[in-house]
Amino acid sequence: MRNPTRLISIDIGSTHTKSALFELDGANGRLLARHAHPTTQEDLGRGAGDTLRALLGGRKDDSLERLRADTPVRLSSSAKGGLSIVAIGLVPELTLELARMAAMSAGGKVVGSYAYSLTQADMRAIETRAPDILLLAGGTDGGHTDCVLRNAARIAESSFSGPVLYAGNRAAADEVAALLRHKSLAVADNIMPAMRAVEIEPARQAIRRIFLERIVAGKGLARLAEQLGTQPQPTPLGVLRLVEAIPAHVPAWTDFCVVDLGGATTDFYSHAEPPVADERVVIKGVPEPHAKRTVEGDLGLRVSAPSVREEARELVATRLAEHRLDETALNRYMETIAAQPGHIAAGEPDETLDGILAEACVRMALERHAGRYEEAYTPQGKIFVQTGKDLRGVKRVIGSGGFLSVPANSHWLRRAFAAVGCPGRSGLPLVPEAPAFHADRAGLFPLLGNLADLWPEAAARLAVATLADADATAPGPPVDIATGQQGAHVP
Amino acid sequence: MNKPTTVVLGVIGADCHSVGNKILEMFFADKGYHVVNLGVMVSQEEFIHAALETDARAILVSSLYGHGEIDCQGLREGCREAGLDDMLLYVGGNLVVGKTPFETVERKFKAMGFDRVFGPHANLEEAVALLEDDLRRHAKSD
Ligand code: B12
C-alpha cells in the first residue's frame, strides 16, 4: 500500500503569503495546518523560511533546503501585479476575444487589448505599460496576414523588450519570426485556426513556459523556487485547474462559479456544460470553453474601490439609502482604505460599506463574464440570439478571497446574483437562475489550486469538502476544515 | 502550389432557410474553394469579420424569406469601412417579396453594390464560372 504524501502549498499574494500543509492519500486529502504572514517582498526567502518552520517545525538556522527535505513544496504567486499581458488581435469579437481568453485562462491579467493595426500611440502605450508578455494574434490559418505583419513590424521597431508570443495565422509565422528576430519571440499554434474554431490551449501552455523561463526571475521568485525545489505558477492558473478538476472528480459538482474578490481585482471562474441544442436558439460569436476565467482589473475592494464606485454609481447610491448611510460615510471610508489598502473592516458602518462595494464588484464581474441573449421575432415566431457564456444552468456559486470567504458575508454575494440587468447594454444576461451559495471559508482554493495538476482528485474533493454552506439557515454541525468531517471542531 | 480561394457564405438577416445554404457549401467546396460557411441568421458584421480574419476574396449572401433588400443594404459600405475594398459580393435566393421581375431585382441589388445577383433557380455552374472570371479580373487589377 502506498504511504500518504505530505506536502506544502504556498501562495504568495501581494500583501499576504498563505500556506498549508496537506496530507494526500490517493483520492483523499487532509489539511494538517495552515499559516499566513505578510509577504516579505524584499526577501521572499525569509518569509518562506518562517512558513516552513511554522508548518513543519525546525531550527531557526536550518536552510530552506533542509527544512523541506522530506516534504515537496508547491508554489504560486500573484505578487508584483500578477502576470500582465497585452492582447492584440484582428477583429475584436474574434481573434482579439480569443487572445484575451487565452491570456486569462493562463492566469494572466489583460492590461491592454488592441484590434486591427497598432498605431504609434498604441505602441507607445504598450511600451509605457511594459506588460510581462505581449500576445500577438490575428487571422485564421491561411487567412489575413497584412495586419499581423504590420503589427509585428511595429513591435520590432519599438523599445518593448519583454517576451512576445505569436499565436496568429500560421502562414505568417515565418515572416513574423523574421521581423521579430531581435526580440524574445515564442510561437504557438494559432488560437483561431479556422473561422470560429477555438484552440487556446497551445497558447496557454506557451504562456506557462514563458512565465517559468522569462518572468519568474523578474518577480524575484527564481531563487526561492530553486530553494524550494519547485516551479511556481500564477495563482489564477492553479485555481482554474482546480475548477476544471472539480467536475471531473466530485459527483454532482458540475455547473458552478467561483468569485475571488480581492483588493485590486475580481476573478470570476465558471464551469458550465454547454446547453442542449435548441433550434430556436441561434448562437453567435466564438464558442465558449467549459471552464472559463475572466479577471477585472478595475473591480476590487481596496485599490480599485474608486473605479467600483464610479462604475456602479446607481447601485451604490441605492444601497446606501437602504442602509440609511450617506455619501459622506462612504467618502470617509474611501479615504481610510486609500490610505491603508490592508484595512480590515471591523464594526459598522465599515462592514456594510464593504458589503455594498463587494456586491457591486461581483455584479459587474458577473455581467462581464456571462453571455447575453436577445429575443428576435421572425415570421416563424420567437427565437433567441445568444452570445457568450451561458451560465443559466449554474447551480452553485462559491465566494473566495478575504471578504467573500466569510460565510456571514454570503448574503452580499446572493444579492449580487439576484438582480442583474445592466442599463445601457442590449439584451439580457445569461446568469444563474437559482444557485446555492458557498464560502471558501478556509481560503483553500489558491492553495489547492497548486495541487490540481498532480493530485486533481484529492484537491477537488478537499476543495468541496471544506466549503461552508451559506444557505443553511440554522448553523449545522460545524465542519472540521482540516478533514472535511462534520462534527469536529472549527479551529 | 496555389492556396484555395476562400469564400464566405451565409444566409443574411433573420432568415432561417438552411437547405440551400448546405447545398451551396457542398457545391463550392467541391469546386475547390475554401468555404467559410456562417450558416443561417448571419449579420452584415459577421460576414465582414469572417472575411477579414480568413482573407476571403468573395462573400456569397443568400436571402430566401423576402427581406433581402433591407438586410443587404449597407454591406458594400461596411466592407469599404473595414478595408475590404476589392471584396466580391454575390447575392442570391428569393430576394424580394412578390412577383417583381428579376431584372428589377437585379438592378436594385447592383445599385447596392453587389457584383452578381441570382434568383432562386440560378444555375450554380454558371455562377461558379462567373466567380472564376471575376476573381481573375480582380487579380489582374491588383
Ligand atoms: C422549406 C421552406 C421553409 C422551411 C425552412 C426549413 C429550413 N430549415 O430550411 C420553414 C418551414 C422553416 C420555412 C419558414 C418560412 N418560410 Co419558407 N420556404 C421553404 C420552401 C418550401 C423551400 C426552401 C428550400 O429549402 N428550397 C430548396 C433550396 C435548395 O433552394 P433555395 O433555398 O432557394 O436555395 C437555392 C437558390 O435560391 C440558390 N441560392 C440561394 N442563395 C444563393 C446565393 C448565391 C450567391 C447563389 C449563386 C445562389 C443562391 O441556390 C440555392 C441552392 O440551389 C420555400 C419555397 C420554395 N419552394 O423555394 C419557402 C419559402 C422560401 N419560404 C417563404 C416564407 C415566406 C417563409 C416564412 C416567412 C413563412 C412563415 N410565415 O412562416 C418563414 C420564414 C422563417 C425564417 N425566419 O426564415 C417564402 C419566401 C417568399 C419570398 N421571399 O417572397 C417561400 C419562397 C415560399 C413562398 N413561395 O411563399 N420555410
XYZ file of C-alpha atoms and ligand atoms in Angstrom:
724
model
C 0.000 0.000 0.000
C 1.153 3.498 -0.820
C 2.059 5.795 2.008
C 0.266 9.082 2.310
C 2.206 12.049 0.908
C 2.679 15.182 2.918
C 3.190 18.365 1.006
C 3.206 22.088 1.412
C 1.402 24.602 -0.750
C 2.423 28.267 -0.642
C 0.631 31.138 -2.340
C 2.454 34.468 -2.371
C -0.014 37.323 -2.639
C 0.841 40.992 -2.895
C 0.062 41.579 0.784
C -0.136 38.145 2.399
C 1.565 34.836 1.870
C -0.645 31.903 2.745
C 0.410 28.345 3.116
C -0.846 24.971 4.224
C 0.442 21.521 4.978
C -1.637 18.783 3.356
C -1.605 15.034 3.628
C -2.714 13.253 0.470
C -3.625 9.598 0.343
C -4.718 8.665 -3.156
C -8.026 10.394 -3.761
C -8.287 11.648 -0.199
C -6.697 14.664 1.321
C -6.467 16.275 4.728
C -5.462 19.710 5.805
C -2.972 19.406 8.666
C -2.008 23.006 9.306
C -2.305 26.491 7.892
C -0.129 29.552 8.148
C -0.231 33.148 6.927
C 2.219 36.016 7.172
C 2.714 39.372 5.456
C 4.568 38.994 2.165
C 8.197 39.972 2.579
C 8.589 41.396 -0.893
C 12.236 42.378 -0.479
C 13.215 38.880 0.691
C 10.758 36.156 -0.220
C 13.124 33.523 1.159
C 12.869 34.861 4.696
C 9.058 34.646 4.628
C 9.259 31.156 3.171
C 11.609 30.064 5.931
C 9.155 31.252 8.585
C 6.375 29.436 6.775
C 8.201 26.129 6.623
C 9.184 26.322 10.292
C 5.604 27.158 11.274
C 4.239 24.190 9.327
C 6.964 21.608 9.842
C 8.975 22.695 12.837
C 12.732 23.037 12.521
C 15.531 25.210 13.796
C 15.981 28.890 13.109
C 19.266 28.410 11.273
C 18.103 25.490 9.107
C 18.320 26.229 5.382
C 15.202 26.105 3.236
C 16.578 23.009 1.523
C 16.951 21.277 4.849
C 13.556 22.329 6.156
C 11.696 20.978 3.159
C 13.886 17.933 2.637
C 11.089 15.386 3.148
C 8.128 17.476 2.088
C 7.578 18.599 -1.509
C 6.524 22.227 -1.898
C 4.145 23.706 -4.474
C 4.282 27.415 -5.099
C 2.104 30.060 -6.715
C 2.334 33.811 -6.822
C 0.173 36.759 -7.681
C 2.581 39.290 -6.226
C 4.043 42.203 -8.196
C 0.857 42.735 -10.180
C 0.441 39.105 -11.220
C 1.140 38.145 -14.827
C 0.299 41.132 -17.031
C -0.461 40.518 -20.694
C -1.320 42.821 -23.598
C -3.530 41.068 -26.158
C -3.504 42.001 -29.844
C -5.898 40.554 -32.414
C -7.532 41.397 -35.711
C -11.324 41.550 -35.246
C -12.410 42.468 -31.680
C -15.102 39.754 -31.490
C -12.880 37.023 -32.981
C -9.090 36.756 -32.647
C -8.829 39.566 -30.091
C -11.531 37.956 -27.956
C -9.698 34.623 -28.149
C -6.340 36.213 -27.341
C -7.893 37.722 -24.227
C -9.462 34.367 -23.361
C -6.112 32.578 -23.760
C -4.345 35.175 -21.595
C -6.902 34.938 -18.820
C -7.074 31.157 -18.860
C -3.279 31.083 -18.496
C -3.649 33.031 -15.261
C -2.783 36.384 -16.794
C -4.306 39.782 -16.330
C -5.118 41.583 -19.574
C -3.745 45.103 -19.195
C -4.386 46.198 -22.763
C -6.373 44.979 -25.790
C -5.792 46.103 -29.348
C -7.657 45.162 -32.533
C -6.637 45.743 -36.162
C -3.401 47.678 -36.761
C -1.418 49.112 -33.872
C -0.922 52.838 -34.168
C 2.207 54.570 -32.992
C 0.276 55.835 -29.993
C -0.862 52.266 -29.190
C 2.739 51.102 -29.306
C 3.889 53.953 -27.043
C 1.160 52.992 -24.571
C 2.338 49.364 -24.611
C 5.959 50.432 -24.084
C 4.911 52.527 -21.105
C 2.743 49.775 -19.648
C 5.590 47.275 -20.156
C 3.492 44.115 -19.756
C 5.103 40.793 -18.844
C 4.003 39.289 -22.180
C 2.760 40.630 -25.500
C 0.372 38.165 -27.145
C 0.018 38.732 -30.883
C -2.753 37.011 -32.842
C -4.823 37.644 -35.957
C -6.094 35.770 -38.980
C -7.154 32.172 -39.458
C -4.514 29.784 -40.823
C -4.080 30.850 -44.436
C -6.201 33.915 -43.727
C -5.365 37.558 -43.215
C -1.631 38.343 -42.979
C -1.154 42.085 -43.580
C -2.369 43.114 -40.169
C -0.192 40.754 -38.073
C 2.815 41.625 -40.224
C 2.240 45.342 -39.754
C 1.823 44.803 -36.026
C 4.946 42.631 -35.845
C 6.889 45.375 -37.658
C 5.591 47.929 -35.166
C 6.678 45.747 -32.262
C 10.053 45.132 -33.946
C 10.870 48.823 -34.040
C 9.545 49.503 -30.537
C 11.574 49.551 -27.341
C 9.461 46.755 -25.815
C 11.982 44.166 -24.696
C 9.805 41.540 -22.985
C 8.638 38.233 -24.423
C 6.331 38.254 -27.450
C 4.090 35.246 -28.069
C 2.821 34.854 -31.616
C -0.349 32.746 -31.885
C -1.856 34.004 -35.129
C -2.126 32.924 -38.762
C 0.362 30.087 -39.268
C 1.024 31.219 -42.817
C 2.562 34.425 -41.462
C 4.620 32.801 -38.689
C 7.923 32.734 -40.605
C 7.678 36.364 -41.614
C 6.688 37.346 -38.084
C 9.700 35.429 -36.761
C 11.977 37.233 -39.227
C 10.587 40.627 -38.261
C 10.940 39.892 -34.552
C 14.295 38.090 -34.665
C 15.812 40.689 -32.319
C 13.068 40.220 -29.754
C 12.360 37.357 -27.429
C 9.780 35.550 -29.546
C 7.853 32.347 -28.926
C 5.437 30.871 -31.451
C 2.369 28.797 -30.582
C -0.393 27.312 -32.724
C -2.995 29.760 -33.957
C -5.723 30.469 -31.386
C -8.302 30.526 -34.211
C -7.023 28.195 -36.949
C -10.346 28.346 -38.779
C -13.355 30.585 -38.514
C -14.890 30.171 -35.032
C -12.550 27.282 -34.175
C -11.080 27.814 -30.703
C -7.595 26.440 -29.958
C -6.359 28.403 -26.965
C -4.648 25.502 -25.183
C -1.287 25.710 -27.033
C -1.071 29.465 -26.358
C -1.992 28.843 -22.738
C 0.860 26.336 -22.402
C 3.271 28.665 -24.146
C 2.386 31.409 -21.662
C 3.099 28.983 -18.825
C 6.530 28.215 -20.316
C 7.327 31.894 -20.811
C 6.283 32.554 -17.229
C 8.744 29.952 -15.980
C 11.630 30.786 -18.281
C 11.424 34.530 -18.527
C 9.200 36.054 -15.872
C 9.802 34.171 -12.646
C 13.236 35.775 -12.297
C 11.871 39.303 -12.706
C 9.315 38.671 -9.989
C 12.062 37.736 -7.546
C 10.835 34.146 -7.498
C 13.648 32.300 -9.237
C 15.922 31.835 -6.226
C 13.050 30.957 -3.939
C 11.720 28.399 -6.415
C 15.139 26.819 -6.584
C 15.498 26.697 -2.810
C 12.069 25.154 -2.508
C 12.746 22.718 -5.338
C 9.614 23.660 -7.238
C 8.295 25.557 -10.242
C 5.972 28.429 -9.422
C 2.791 29.204 -11.332
C 0.498 32.231 -11.477
C -2.127 31.817 -8.727
C -5.158 32.017 -11.045
C -3.835 29.258 -13.292
C -3.954 26.858 -10.355
C -7.446 27.950 -9.372
C -8.690 27.436 -12.936
C -7.148 23.948 -12.935
C -8.979 23.251 -9.692
C -12.203 24.484 -11.300
C -11.511 22.031 -14.135
C -10.751 19.185 -11.730
C -13.862 19.508 -9.544
C -16.493 18.393 -12.104
C -14.258 15.506 -13.140
C -13.894 14.141 -9.606
C -16.770 15.250 -7.407
C -20.215 13.803 -8.171
C -22.945 16.394 -8.806
C -20.427 19.219 -8.939
C -20.802 20.448 -12.485
C -22.017 23.904 -13.396
C -20.629 26.235 -10.752
C -18.877 29.585 -10.416
C -16.086 30.800 -8.161
C -15.756 34.507 -7.438
C -12.475 35.592 -5.928
C -12.806 39.169 -4.759
C -9.538 40.883 -3.916
C -8.411 44.407 -3.148
C -7.390 45.260 -6.697
C -9.100 42.678 -8.920
C -12.092 40.411 -9.140
C -11.531 36.974 -10.634
C -14.534 35.121 -11.972
C -14.308 31.416 -12.806
C -17.061 29.253 -14.205
C -17.589 25.705 -15.225
C -20.730 25.202 -17.257
C -21.792 22.453 -19.592
C -22.912 23.790 -22.952
C -26.707 23.969 -23.180
C -28.506 21.355 -25.254
C -29.023 22.414 -28.838
C -32.357 24.071 -29.383
C -33.405 25.121 -32.856
C -34.996 28.280 -31.517
C -31.611 29.383 -30.214
C -29.031 30.811 -32.586
C -25.526 31.015 -31.103
C -23.278 33.841 -32.291
C -19.631 34.662 -31.736
C -16.779 32.352 -30.798
C -17.548 29.116 -28.886
C -17.018 29.343 -25.131
C -14.721 26.986 -23.199
C -16.340 24.796 -20.484
C -14.032 26.189 -17.844
C -13.554 29.906 -18.184
C -11.825 32.634 -16.232
C -12.209 36.370 -16.553
C -10.432 38.923 -14.419
C -11.449 42.512 -13.880
C -8.584 44.860 -13.070
C -10.906 47.745 -12.222
C -13.031 45.887 -9.668
C -11.835 45.284 -6.132
C -12.488 46.239 -2.534
C -9.447 48.428 -1.844
C -7.120 49.723 -4.564
C -9.928 49.508 -7.123
C -12.694 50.839 -4.876
C -12.782 54.272 -6.581
C -13.499 52.762 -10.001
C -16.120 50.434 -8.498
C -17.913 53.416 -7.004
C -17.656 55.268 -10.309
C -18.970 52.433 -12.447
C -21.728 51.254 -10.117
C -22.855 54.707 -9.024
C -26.579 53.935 -9.100
C -26.347 50.627 -7.293
C -24.108 52.101 -4.621
C -26.472 55.055 -4.101
C -29.479 52.730 -3.788
C -27.749 50.504 -1.262
C -26.503 53.459 0.807
C -30.061 54.755 1.036
C -31.395 51.323 2.024
C -28.894 51.168 4.855
C -29.538 54.765 5.892
C -25.977 55.723 5.090
C -24.978 58.783 3.141
C -22.223 59.694 0.710
C -20.130 61.282 3.458
C -19.851 57.946 5.248
C -18.644 56.381 2.025
C -16.277 59.286 1.320
C -14.708 58.868 4.706
C -14.373 55.121 4.222
C -12.814 55.588 0.769
C -10.166 57.792 2.375
C -9.443 55.161 5.013
C -8.982 52.336 2.526
C -6.973 54.508 0.144
C -4.568 55.256 2.986
C -4.456 51.630 4.170
C -5.065 49.092 1.397
C -4.672 46.371 4.048
C -7.549 47.761 6.134
C -9.903 45.148 7.547
C -13.399 46.371 8.298
C -14.457 45.907 11.916
C -17.782 47.242 13.072
C -20.332 49.488 11.385
C -20.655 51.245 9.047
C -17.421 49.815 7.591
C -18.720 46.268 7.266
C -21.832 47.393 5.412
C -19.782 49.670 3.162
C -17.508 46.745 2.296
C -20.622 44.722 1.556
C -22.006 47.347 -0.800
C -18.709 47.595 -2.678
C -18.458 43.787 -2.789
C -21.942 43.428 -4.234
C -21.086 45.983 -6.928
C -17.823 44.209 -7.822
C -19.426 40.790 -8.088
C -22.372 42.058 -10.041
C -20.241 43.806 -12.649
C -17.805 40.895 -12.876
C -20.764 38.549 -13.413
C -22.237 40.791 -16.110
C -18.926 40.824 -17.941
C -18.271 37.085 -17.573
C -21.734 35.943 -18.633
C -23.051 35.996 -22.187
C -26.254 37.679 -23.273
C -29.328 36.822 -25.230
C -31.839 38.770 -27.178
C -35.266 37.793 -28.348
C -35.823 38.190 -32.070
C -39.120 37.849 -33.850
C -39.025 36.156 -37.194
C -42.053 35.444 -39.353
C -41.842 31.937 -37.877
C -42.111 33.079 -34.297
C -39.837 33.983 -31.448
C -36.205 32.912 -31.441
C -33.220 33.691 -29.216
C -29.922 35.059 -30.404
C -27.244 34.195 -27.892
C -23.620 35.311 -27.496
C -21.061 34.452 -24.833
C -21.094 32.036 -21.955
C -24.431 30.622 -20.843
C -24.466 30.446 -17.029
C -28.191 29.804 -16.619
C -27.547 26.190 -15.651
C -25.094 27.136 -12.900
C -26.237 25.528 -9.648
C -23.655 26.758 -7.153
C -21.637 29.870 -6.518
C -18.547 29.875 -4.306
C -17.262 33.054 -2.704
C -13.495 33.144 -2.231
C -10.861 35.711 -1.217
C -10.881 37.665 2.060
C -14.371 39.169 2.175
C -16.377 36.525 0.324
C -14.755 33.611 2.121
C -16.545 34.686 5.296
C -19.836 32.722 5.350
C -21.627 35.607 7.086
C -20.930 37.797 4.048
C -22.627 35.403 1.635
C -25.798 37.473 1.578
C -23.902 40.156 -0.359
C -22.918 37.527 -2.891
C -26.515 36.374 -3.121
C -27.712 39.930 -3.695
C -25.197 40.461 -6.463
C -26.584 37.442 -8.281
C -30.214 38.287 -7.582
C -30.834 41.420 -9.569
C -28.709 41.560 -12.647
C -29.547 43.723 -15.612
C -27.108 46.305 -16.759
C -28.535 49.519 -18.118
C -27.057 50.584 -21.420
C -26.409 47.072 -22.700
C -28.828 45.370 -25.008
C -30.342 42.013 -24.245
C -30.474 40.020 -21.048
C -27.527 38.407 -19.301
C -27.274 34.603 -19.266
C -26.840 34.410 -15.486
C -27.554 31.612 -12.999
C -31.231 31.237 -12.238
C -31.385 29.945 -8.675
C -27.949 28.951 -7.456
C -26.926 27.857 -3.958
C -24.139 29.836 -2.290
C -20.995 28.579 -0.575
C -17.975 30.149 1.043
C -14.350 29.031 0.740
C -14.077 29.769 4.412
C -10.623 28.338 4.962
C -9.278 30.236 1.948
C -8.004 26.995 0.446
C -8.814 27.478 -3.237
C -5.498 29.082 -4.252
C -3.588 26.536 -2.132
C -5.470 23.539 -3.502
C -5.053 25.043 -6.969
C -1.348 24.322 -6.560
C -2.149 20.608 -6.205
C -4.692 20.376 -9.015
C -2.264 19.400 -11.755
C -0.640 16.430 -9.998
C -3.330 15.430 -7.488
C -6.550 16.611 -9.139
C -8.884 14.195 -7.385
C -7.702 14.815 -3.839
C -7.544 18.584 -4.436
C -11.041 18.684 -5.924
C -12.608 16.617 -3.151
C -10.929 18.565 -0.402
C -11.945 21.882 -2.010
C -15.603 20.897 -1.968
C -15.483 19.243 1.471
C -14.107 22.359 3.128
C -16.756 24.758 1.807
C -19.262 26.339 4.146
C -22.842 26.071 3.010
C -24.131 29.615 3.051
C -27.716 28.529 2.583
C -28.090 26.730 5.868
C -30.430 28.908 7.924
C -29.507 27.361 11.245
C -25.833 26.662 11.819
C -25.462 22.927 11.196
C -22.854 20.749 12.833
C -19.535 22.506 12.335
C -17.265 21.076 9.697
C -13.661 20.428 10.521
C -11.884 22.269 7.776
C -8.890 20.053 8.272
C -10.681 16.876 7.344
C -13.992 17.903 5.893
C -15.620 15.704 8.550
C -18.761 17.008 10.150
C -18.921 17.141 13.914
C -15.332 18.092 14.540
C -14.331 21.477 15.841
C -13.620 24.523 13.693
C -10.197 25.874 14.532
C 1.057 25.136 -55.073
C -1.767 27.643 -55.008
C -3.772 28.012 -51.854
C -7.516 27.605 -52.426
C -9.561 30.764 -52.709
C -11.590 31.494 -49.598
C -15.242 32.494 -49.892
C -17.563 33.382 -47.020
C -21.086 32.017 -47.237
C -24.218 32.630 -45.187
C -27.924 33.430 -45.079
C -28.393 37.058 -44.106
C -30.712 38.668 -41.559
C -33.283 36.745 -39.512
C -33.622 34.173 -42.270
C -33.594 30.512 -41.187
C -33.803 28.711 -44.553
C -30.887 26.317 -44.311
C -31.295 23.832 -47.152
C -29.939 25.989 -49.970
C -27.049 27.072 -47.726
C -25.882 23.476 -47.267
C -26.150 22.847 -50.998
C -24.093 25.937 -51.778
C -21.436 24.921 -49.243
C -21.048 21.477 -50.765
C -21.122 22.828 -54.292
C -18.393 25.444 -53.846
C -16.215 23.145 -51.728
C -16.499 20.563 -54.464
C -15.274 23.163 -56.953
C -12.100 23.602 -54.889
C -12.988 26.637 -52.824
C -12.273 27.008 -49.126
C -15.818 27.732 -47.936
C -16.282 29.521 -44.613
C -19.951 28.812 -44.004
C -21.507 31.006 -41.344
C -24.885 29.248 -41.634
C -28.204 30.968 -41.167
C -29.128 34.262 -39.459
C -25.889 35.999 -40.271
C -25.479 39.726 -39.704
C -23.558 42.015 -42.044
C -20.924 42.438 -39.367
C -20.362 38.701 -39.105
C -19.871 38.446 -42.882
C -17.318 41.255 -42.760
C -15.489 39.949 -39.692
C -15.207 36.459 -41.120
C -13.978 37.823 -44.464
C -11.318 39.835 -42.649
C -9.925 37.031 -40.497
C -9.959 34.449 -43.280
C -8.702 36.755 -46.031
C -11.696 35.853 -48.213
C -11.984 37.044 -51.810
C -15.779 36.880 -52.073
C -18.849 36.988 -49.859
C -21.806 34.886 -51.042
C -25.019 36.072 -49.441
C -28.328 34.201 -49.524
C -31.716 35.588 -48.691
C -34.819 33.455 -49.015
C -37.533 34.883 -46.794
C -38.262 38.111 -48.649
C -36.467 40.738 -46.571
C -33.226 40.655 -48.565
C -33.427 44.234 -49.679
C -33.426 45.650 -46.159
C -30.920 43.105 -44.831
C -28.379 43.711 -47.597
C -28.355 47.497 -47.543
C -25.011 48.846 -46.407
C -22.983 45.652 -46.802
C -20.817 47.211 -49.548
C -20.246 50.327 -47.458
C -19.407 48.153 -44.431
C -16.799 46.296 -46.489
C -15.218 49.579 -47.558
C -15.128 50.759 -43.948
C -13.323 47.562 -42.954
C -10.749 47.984 -45.705
C -12.202 45.195 -47.871
C -12.267 47.363 -50.992
C -11.879 44.569 -53.540
C -14.362 42.179 -51.982
C -16.628 40.460 -54.498
C -20.232 40.483 -53.291
C -22.680 37.893 -54.661
C -26.287 37.538 -53.590
C -28.988 35.003 -54.438
C -32.284 33.428 -53.388
C -35.818 34.781 -53.144
C -34.592 38.317 -52.779
C -37.844 40.245 -52.567
C -41.461 39.530 -51.715
C -43.914 39.047 -54.540
C -43.574 38.856 -58.292
C -41.075 41.602 -59.101
C -39.377 40.938 -62.477
C -35.848 39.590 -61.980
C -34.304 42.470 -63.988
C -35.731 44.966 -61.496
C -34.421 42.946 -58.571
C -31.011 42.641 -60.183
C -30.830 46.391 -60.845
C -31.735 47.121 -57.218
C -29.070 44.862 -55.752
C -26.407 46.006 -58.213
C -27.150 49.584 -57.214
C -26.490 48.485 -53.630
C -23.013 47.386 -54.685
C -23.436 43.662 -55.371
C -21.323 42.352 -58.247
C -23.674 39.488 -59.181
C -27.321 38.778 -58.419
C -29.048 35.377 -58.708
C -32.636 34.198 -58.494
C -33.996 31.049 -56.816
C -33.470 28.985 -59.952
C -29.912 30.091 -60.508
C -27.660 27.704 -62.363
C -24.795 27.107 -59.955
C -22.383 26.005 -62.698
C -22.896 29.380 -64.337
C -22.459 31.110 -61.016
C -19.095 29.453 -60.373
C -17.932 30.260 -63.897
C -18.759 33.920 -63.289
C -16.939 33.798 -59.966
C -13.786 32.388 -61.588
C -13.976 35.144 -64.144
C -14.498 37.901 -61.625
C -11.669 36.616 -59.433
C -9.295 36.559 -62.393
C -10.250 40.088 -63.329
C -9.786 41.288 -59.740
C -6.409 39.602 -59.513
C -5.246 41.418 -62.662
C -6.295 44.804 -61.393
C -4.395 44.245 -58.126
C -38.589 24.641 -46.603
C -39.112 26.051 -46.516
C -39.236 26.610 -45.261
C -38.802 25.896 -44.012
C -37.287 26.056 -43.874
C -36.622 24.919 -43.150
C -35.157 25.051 -43.180
N -34.521 24.648 -42.090
O -34.540 25.490 -44.155
C -39.621 26.655 -42.934
C -40.959 25.957 -42.746
C -38.934 26.806 -41.578
C -39.862 27.972 -43.641
C -40.174 29.130 -42.964
C -40.516 30.294 -43.631
N -40.666 30.448 -44.952
Co -40.155 29.247 -46.150
N -39.921 28.004 -47.614
C -39.481 26.790 -47.674
C -39.524 26.291 -49.118
C -40.753 25.413 -49.275
C -38.314 25.529 -49.608
C -36.977 26.214 -49.324
C -35.865 25.294 -49.691
O -35.292 24.640 -48.832
N -35.567 25.186 -51.008
C -34.570 24.297 -51.528
C -33.220 25.029 -51.655
C -32.195 24.081 -52.261
O -33.390 26.144 -52.510
P -33.126 27.634 -52.064
O -33.251 27.793 -50.619
O -33.930 28.525 -52.909
O -31.582 27.892 -52.444
C -31.098 27.757 -53.766
C -31.228 29.006 -54.621
O -32.066 30.006 -54.083
C -29.857 29.481 -54.869
N -29.255 30.476 -53.992
C -29.592 30.888 -52.783
N -28.720 31.779 -52.299
C -27.797 31.963 -53.237
C -26.677 32.758 -53.267
C -25.854 32.743 -54.364
C -24.656 33.608 -54.368
C -26.168 31.892 -55.462
C -25.276 31.863 -56.647
C -27.306 31.100 -55.431
C -28.105 31.135 -54.340
O -29.076 28.328 -54.742
C -29.610 27.526 -53.685
C -29.184 26.107 -53.856
O -29.682 25.542 -55.053
C -39.641 27.626 -49.911
C -40.408 27.550 -51.228
C -39.564 27.027 -52.322
N -40.052 26.040 -52.983
O -38.458 27.524 -52.520
C -40.349 28.535 -48.898
C -40.131 29.995 -48.962
C -38.649 30.301 -49.197
N -40.497 30.400 -47.627
C -41.154 31.534 -47.611
C -41.616 32.167 -46.434
C -42.467 33.416 -46.646
C -41.327 31.636 -45.193
C -41.732 32.241 -43.873
C -41.615 33.736 -43.776
C -43.177 31.745 -43.712
C -43.840 31.893 -42.411
N -44.646 32.899 -42.295
O -43.612 31.061 -41.566
C -40.825 31.527 -42.876
C -39.529 32.323 -42.629
C -38.761 31.828 -41.470
C -37.427 32.485 -41.379
N -37.181 33.244 -40.321
O -36.582 32.360 -42.209
C -41.356 32.114 -48.995
C -40.454 33.317 -49.259
C -41.241 34.372 -50.022
C -40.424 35.442 -50.616
N -39.140 35.523 -50.457
O -41.007 36.238 -51.272
C -41.095 30.858 -49.899
C -40.473 31.178 -51.244
C -42.432 30.158 -50.057
C -43.418 31.009 -50.883
N -43.478 30.809 -52.150
O -44.057 31.859 -50.310
N -39.757 27.833 -44.988
